[in-house]
């Protein structure tokens, strides 16, 4: 499915962390997602795309949507990061607008630009560890997932109101019976 990598990084205050990375090529993602519990083993998903190639961006966002949707469906939501590789090259037209829109729509961090040619890794490993340690800050949300959460909130609020009304009515019936028997 891919290659394994082990990377050690030192975080703030001298704390050391070890990352175990598994690279999954895009054709392996559908195989990974074919198992309902596949995302349960993931601490974080990082989507890397070529910032100079619009088709690479589109494919990365499709895979991100697949992982986000699968996470919402199975309740194994995974924090996600997007990495814009080859930052030393000219970005495709509309790259910044598209990436900003997708990031904001899904509620995750904007793509992290890196360039191996310039040896600029933008503290990528530290950011991966940080996202894994604080997963709630990087879990993407699809439109369907947002709608489903709003629906559940509405149902829960409605049930609380109905429960309060039933409780209030039951108290009045009890009080009326108590007064009638006295």
PDB file of C-alpha atoms in Angstrom:
ATOM      1  CA  UNK A   1       0.000   0.000   0.000  1.00  0.00           C
ATOM      2  CA  UNK A   2       2.895   2.337   0.642  1.00  0.00           C
ATOM      3  CA  UNK A   3       6.132   2.833   2.445  1.00  0.00           C
ATOM      4  CA  UNK A   4       6.695   3.296   6.166  1.00  0.00           C
ATOM      5  CA  UNK A   5       8.840   6.094   7.542  1.00  0.00           C
ATOM      6  CA  UNK A   6       9.949   6.875  11.048  1.00  0.00           C
ATOM      7  CA  UNK A   7      10.831  10.457  11.871  1.00  0.00           C
ATOM      8  CA  UNK A   8      11.913  11.912  15.176  1.00  0.00           C
ATOM      9  CA  UNK A   9      11.212  15.543  15.882  1.00  0.00           C
ATOM     10  CA  UNK A  10      11.887  17.730  18.876  1.00  0.00           C
ATOM     11  CA  UNK A  11       9.021  19.916  19.953  1.00  0.00           C
ATOM     12  CA  UNK A  12       9.068  22.915  22.228  1.00  0.00           C
ATOM     13  CA  UNK A  13      10.794  22.623  25.612  1.00  0.00           C
ATOM     14  CA  UNK A  14      12.909  19.693  24.397  1.00  0.00           C
ATOM     15  CA  UNK A  15      10.035  17.177  24.247  1.00  0.00           C
ATOM     16  CA  UNK A  16      10.771  14.518  21.623  1.00  0.00           C
ATOM     17  CA  UNK A  17       8.122  12.806  19.547  1.00  0.00           C
ATOM     18  CA  UNK A  18       8.405  10.053  16.970  1.00  0.00           C
ATOM     19  CA  UNK A  19       6.206  10.003  13.886  1.00  0.00           C
ATOM     20  CA  UNK A  20       5.444   6.758  12.106  1.00  0.00           C
ATOM     21  CA  UNK A  21       4.260   7.669   8.650  1.00  0.00           C
ATOM     22  CA  UNK A  22       2.585   5.358   6.159  1.00  0.00           C
ATOM     23  CA  UNK A  23       2.446   6.673   2.628  1.00  0.00           C
ATOM     24  CA  UNK A  24      -0.681   5.578   0.797  1.00  0.00           C
ATOM     25  CA  UNK A  25      -0.793   6.298  -2.898  1.00  0.00           C
ATOM     26  CA  UNK A  26      -4.092   7.657  -4.199  1.00  0.00           C
ATOM     27  CA  UNK A  27      -5.116   4.326  -5.733  1.00  0.00           C
ATOM     28  CA  UNK A  28      -4.805   2.713  -2.275  1.00  0.00           C
ATOM     29  CA  UNK A  29      -7.211   5.119  -0.570  1.00  0.00           C
ATOM     30  CA  UNK A  30     -10.351   3.383  -1.870  1.00  0.00           C
ATOM     31  CA  UNK A  31      -8.962   0.052  -0.624  1.00  0.00           C
ATOM     32  CA  UNK A  32      -8.237   1.639   2.766  1.00  0.00           C
ATOM     33  CA  UNK A  33     -11.732   3.113   3.010  1.00  0.00           C
ATOM     34  CA  UNK A  34     -13.413  -0.139   1.964  1.00  0.00           C
ATOM     35  CA  UNK A  35     -13.150  -1.335   5.574  1.00  0.00           C
ATOM     36  CA  UNK A  36     -15.543   0.447   7.950  1.00  0.00           C
ATOM     37  CA  UNK A  37     -12.986   0.615  10.747  1.00  0.00           C
ATOM     38  CA  UNK A  38      -9.936   1.533   8.672  1.00  0.00           C
ATOM     39  CA  UNK A  39      -9.881   5.121   9.903  1.00  0.00           C
ATOM     40  CA  UNK A  40      -9.941   3.969  13.527  1.00  0.00           C
ATOM     41  CA  UNK A  41      -6.218   3.181  13.232  1.00  0.00           C
ATOM     42  CA  UNK A  42      -5.303   6.623  11.864  1.00  0.00           C
ATOM     43  CA  UNK A  43      -4.133   9.438  14.103  1.00  0.00           C
ATOM     44  CA  UNK A  44      -4.020  11.943  11.248  1.00  0.00           C
ATOM     45  CA  UNK A  45      -4.333  12.062   7.469  1.00  0.00           C
ATOM     46  CA  UNK A  46      -2.078  14.364   5.449  1.00  0.00           C
ATOM     47  CA  UNK A  47      -2.956  15.123   1.836  1.00  0.00           C
ATOM     48  CA  UNK A  48      -0.008  16.257  -0.280  1.00  0.00           C
ATOM     49  CA  UNK A  49      -0.542  17.875  -3.661  1.00  0.00           C
ATOM     50  CA  UNK A  50       1.612  19.588  -6.281  1.00  0.00           C
ATOM     51  CA  UNK A  51       0.839  23.292  -5.875  1.00  0.00           C
ATOM     52  CA  UNK A  52       1.669  23.946  -9.523  1.00  0.00           C
ATOM     53  CA  UNK A  53      -0.821  21.357 -10.805  1.00  0.00           C
ATOM     54  CA  UNK A  54      -4.558  22.024 -10.556  1.00  0.00           C
ATOM     55  CA  UNK A  55      -5.479  18.382 -11.216  1.00  0.00           C
ATOM     56  CA  UNK A  56      -3.298  17.349  -8.268  1.00  0.00           C
ATOM     57  CA  UNK A  57      -5.179  19.841  -6.072  1.00  0.00           C
ATOM     58  CA  UNK A  58      -8.547  18.552  -7.263  1.00  0.00           C
ATOM     59  CA  UNK A  59      -7.584  14.945  -6.572  1.00  0.00           C
ATOM     60  CA  UNK A  60      -6.273  15.820  -3.093  1.00  0.00           C
ATOM     61  CA  UNK A  61      -9.543  17.573  -2.211  1.00  0.00           C
ATOM     62  CA  UNK A  62     -11.568  14.631  -3.559  1.00  0.00           C
ATOM     63  CA  UNK A  63      -9.597  12.275  -1.321  1.00  0.00           C
ATOM     64  CA  UNK A  64     -10.014  14.667   1.615  1.00  0.00           C
ATOM     65  CA  UNK A  65     -13.786  14.690   1.033  1.00  0.00           C
ATOM     66  CA  UNK A  66     -13.795  10.873   0.849  1.00  0.00           C
ATOM     67  CA  UNK A  67     -11.935  10.556   4.156  1.00  0.00           C
ATOM     68  CA  UNK A  68     -14.061  13.256   5.835  1.00  0.00           C
ATOM     69  CA  UNK A  69     -17.313  11.703   4.608  1.00  0.00           C
ATOM     70  CA  UNK A  70     -16.235   8.207   5.598  1.00  0.00           C
ATOM     71  CA  UNK A  71     -15.242   9.508   9.037  1.00  0.00           C
ATOM     72  CA  UNK A  72     -18.628  11.157   9.512  1.00  0.00           C
ATOM     73  CA  UNK A  73     -20.442   7.995   8.392  1.00  0.00           C
ATOM     74  CA  UNK A  74     -18.461   5.655  10.663  1.00  0.00           C
ATOM     75  CA  UNK A  75     -17.806   8.057  13.580  1.00  0.00           C
ATOM     76  CA  UNK A  76     -14.055   7.542  13.107  1.00  0.00           C
ATOM     77  CA  UNK A  77     -13.324  11.164  12.263  1.00  0.00           C
ATOM     78  CA  UNK A  78      -9.664  11.796  11.530  1.00  0.00           C
ATOM     79  CA  UNK A  79      -7.841  15.118  11.793  1.00  0.00           C
ATOM     80  CA  UNK A  80      -6.545  16.179   8.376  1.00  0.00           C
ATOM     81  CA  UNK A  81      -3.864  18.484   7.023  1.00  0.00           C
ATOM     82  CA  UNK A  82      -3.250  19.576   3.460  1.00  0.00           C
ATOM     83  CA  UNK A  83       0.302  20.127   2.233  1.00  0.00           C
ATOM     84  CA  UNK A  84       1.065  22.216  -0.857  1.00  0.00           C
ATOM     85  CA  UNK A  85       4.304  20.719  -2.197  1.00  0.00           C
ATOM     86  CA  UNK A  86       6.611  22.359  -4.735  1.00  0.00           C
ATOM     87  CA  UNK A  87       5.983  25.800  -3.284  1.00  0.00           C
ATOM     88  CA  UNK A  88       9.034  27.038  -5.212  1.00  0.00           C
ATOM     89  CA  UNK A  89       7.063  26.711  -8.482  1.00  0.00           C
ATOM     90  CA  UNK A  90       4.306  29.031  -9.662  1.00  0.00           C
ATOM     91  CA  UNK A  91       0.925  27.992  -8.329  1.00  0.00           C
ATOM     92  CA  UNK A  92      -1.885  27.222 -10.732  1.00  0.00           C
ATOM     93  CA  UNK A  93      -4.365  30.071 -11.303  1.00  0.00           C
ATOM     94  CA  UNK A  94      -6.938  30.383  -8.507  1.00  0.00           C
ATOM     95  CA  UNK A  95      -4.831  28.177  -6.207  1.00  0.00           C
ATOM     96  CA  UNK A  96      -4.974  30.473  -3.192  1.00  0.00           C
ATOM     97  CA  UNK A  97      -8.705  31.188  -3.556  1.00  0.00           C
ATOM     98  CA  UNK A  98      -9.562  27.486  -4.018  1.00  0.00           C
ATOM     99  CA  UNK A  99      -7.440  26.304  -1.117  1.00  0.00           C
ATOM    100  CA  UNK A 100      -8.741  29.043   1.197  1.00  0.00           C
ATOM    101  CA  UNK A 101     -12.353  28.257   0.292  1.00  0.00           C
ATOM    102  CA  UNK A 102     -11.975  24.500   0.797  1.00  0.00           C
ATOM    103  CA  UNK A 103     -10.131  24.964   4.097  1.00  0.00           C
ATOM    104  CA  UNK A 104     -12.715  27.397   5.433  1.00  0.00           C
ATOM    105  CA  UNK A 105     -15.665  25.312   4.202  1.00  0.00           C
ATOM    106  CA  UNK A 106     -14.304  22.200   5.900  1.00  0.00           C
ATOM    107  CA  UNK A 107     -13.081  23.990   9.024  1.00  0.00           C
ATOM    108  CA  UNK A 108      -9.431  22.971   8.755  1.00  0.00           C
ATOM    109  CA  UNK A 109      -6.110  24.760   8.464  1.00  0.00           C
ATOM    110  CA  UNK A 110      -5.104  26.259   5.105  1.00  0.00           C
ATOM    111  CA  UNK A 111      -2.646  24.167   3.075  1.00  0.00           C
ATOM    112  CA  UNK A 112       0.890  24.180   4.445  1.00  0.00           C
ATOM    113  CA  UNK A 113       3.335  25.260   1.715  1.00  0.00           C
ATOM    114  CA  UNK A 114       6.609  23.330   1.498  1.00  0.00           C
ATOM    115  CA  UNK A 115       9.493  23.070  -0.948  1.00  0.00           C
ATOM    116  CA  UNK A 116      12.057  20.295  -0.812  1.00  0.00           C
ATOM    117  CA  UNK A 117      14.113  22.144  -3.424  1.00  0.00           C
ATOM    118  CA  UNK A 118      14.442  25.118  -1.074  1.00  0.00           C
ATOM    119  CA  UNK A 119      14.714  22.824   1.975  1.00  0.00           C
ATOM    120  CA  UNK A 120      11.700  24.653   3.344  1.00  0.00           C
ATOM    121  CA  UNK A 121       9.601  22.178   5.231  1.00  0.00           C
ATOM    122  CA  UNK A 122       7.709  24.844   7.191  1.00  0.00           C
ATOM    123  CA  UNK A 123       7.959  22.812  10.413  1.00  0.00           C
ATOM    124  CA  UNK A 124       5.734  20.219   8.736  1.00  0.00           C
ATOM    125  CA  UNK A 125       6.544  17.405  11.153  1.00  0.00           C
ATOM    126  CA  UNK A 126       5.904  19.579  14.172  1.00  0.00           C
ATOM    127  CA  UNK A 127       2.560  20.618  12.668  1.00  0.00           C
ATOM    128  CA  UNK A 128       1.602  16.991  12.047  1.00  0.00           C
ATOM    129  CA  UNK A 129       2.369  16.094  15.662  1.00  0.00           C
ATOM    130  CA  UNK A 130       0.458  19.143  16.894  1.00  0.00           C
ATOM    131  CA  UNK A 131      -2.609  18.201  14.835  1.00  0.00           C
ATOM    132  CA  UNK A 132      -2.448  14.626  16.138  1.00  0.00           C
ATOM    133  CA  UNK A 133      -2.203  15.881  19.730  1.00  0.00           C
ATOM    134  CA  UNK A 134      -5.127  18.303  19.258  1.00  0.00           C
ATOM    135  CA  UNK A 135      -7.345  16.407  16.802  1.00  0.00           C
ATOM    136  CA  UNK A 136     -10.511  18.433  17.418  1.00  0.00           C
ATOM    137  CA  UNK A 137      -8.859  21.436  15.724  1.00  0.00           C
ATOM    138  CA  UNK A 138      -8.276  19.656  12.405  1.00  0.00           C
ATOM    139  CA  UNK A 139     -11.242  17.376  11.810  1.00  0.00           C
ATOM    140  CA  UNK A 140     -12.806  18.279   8.461  1.00  0.00           C
ATOM    141  CA  UNK A 141     -16.543  18.622   8.174  1.00  0.00           C
ATOM    142  CA  UNK A 142     -18.519  18.109   4.981  1.00  0.00           C
ATOM    143  CA  UNK A 143     -21.735  19.944   4.172  1.00  0.00           C
ATOM    144  CA  UNK A 144     -23.684  16.712   4.729  1.00  0.00           C
ATOM    145  CA  UNK A 145     -21.996  16.220   8.104  1.00  0.00           C
ATOM    146  CA  UNK A 146     -22.774  19.788   9.142  1.00  0.00           C
ATOM    147  CA  UNK A 147     -26.423  19.353   8.142  1.00  0.00           C
ATOM    148  CA  UNK A 148     -26.645  16.065  10.029  1.00  0.00           C
ATOM    149  CA  UNK A 149     -25.205  17.679  13.192  1.00  0.00           C
ATOM    150  CA  UNK A 150     -27.644  20.594  12.923  1.00  0.00           C
ATOM    151  CA  UNK A 151     -30.535  18.150  12.490  1.00  0.00           C
ATOM    152  CA  UNK A 152     -29.461  16.196  15.590  1.00  0.00           C
ATOM    153  CA  UNK A 153     -29.120  19.428  17.596  1.00  0.00           C
ATOM    154  CA  UNK A 154     -32.625  20.451  16.524  1.00  0.00           C
ATOM    155  CA  UNK A 155     -34.047  17.043  17.482  1.00  0.00           C
ATOM    156  CA  UNK A 156     -32.279  17.144  20.868  1.00  0.00           C
ATOM    157  CA  UNK A 157     -33.563  20.661  21.587  1.00  0.00           C
ATOM    158  CA  UNK A 158     -37.067  19.611  20.567  1.00  0.00           C
ATOM    159  CA  UNK A 159     -36.906  16.580  22.848  1.00  0.00           C
ATOM    160  CA  UNK A 160     -35.747  18.765  25.744  1.00  0.00           C
ATOM    161  CA  UNK A 161     -38.655  21.163  25.192  1.00  0.00           C
ATOM    162  CA  UNK A 162     -41.153  18.299  24.937  1.00  0.00           C
ATOM    163  CA  UNK A 163     -39.685  16.721  28.098  1.00  0.00           C
ATOM    164  CA  UNK A 164     -39.992  20.024  29.956  1.00  0.00           C
ATOM    165  CA  UNK A 165     -43.610  20.455  28.841  1.00  0.00           C
ATOM    166  CA  UNK A 166     -44.498  16.875  29.787  1.00  0.00           C
ATOM    167  CA  UNK A 167     -42.763  17.303  33.148  1.00  0.00           C
ATOM    168  CA  UNK A 168     -44.569  20.579  33.785  1.00  0.00           C
ATOM    169  CA  UNK A 169     -47.944  19.034  32.823  1.00  0.00           C
ATOM    170  CA  UNK A 170     -47.300  15.971  35.004  1.00  0.00           C
ATOM    171  CA  UNK A 171     -46.493  18.219  37.954  1.00  0.00           C
ATOM    172  CA  UNK A 172     -49.736  20.159  37.462  1.00  0.00           C
ATOM    173  CA  UNK A 173     -51.769  16.929  37.298  1.00  0.00           C
ATOM    174  CA  UNK A 174     -50.040  15.709  40.462  1.00  0.00           C
ATOM    175  CA  UNK A 175     -50.607  19.021  42.230  1.00  0.00           C
ATOM    176  CA  UNK A 176     -54.274  19.100  41.150  1.00  0.00           C
ATOM    177  CA  UNK A 177     -54.837  15.543  42.412  1.00  0.00           C
ATOM    178  CA  UNK A 178     -53.106  16.338  45.694  1.00  0.00           C
ATOM    179  CA  UNK A 179     -55.278  19.439  46.181  1.00  0.00           C
ATOM    180  CA  UNK A 180     -58.473  17.520  45.257  1.00  0.00           C
ATOM    181  CA  UNK A 181     -57.725  14.747  47.762  1.00  0.00           C
ATOM    182  CA  UNK A 182     -57.085  17.235  50.577  1.00  0.00           C
TER     183      UNK A 182
END
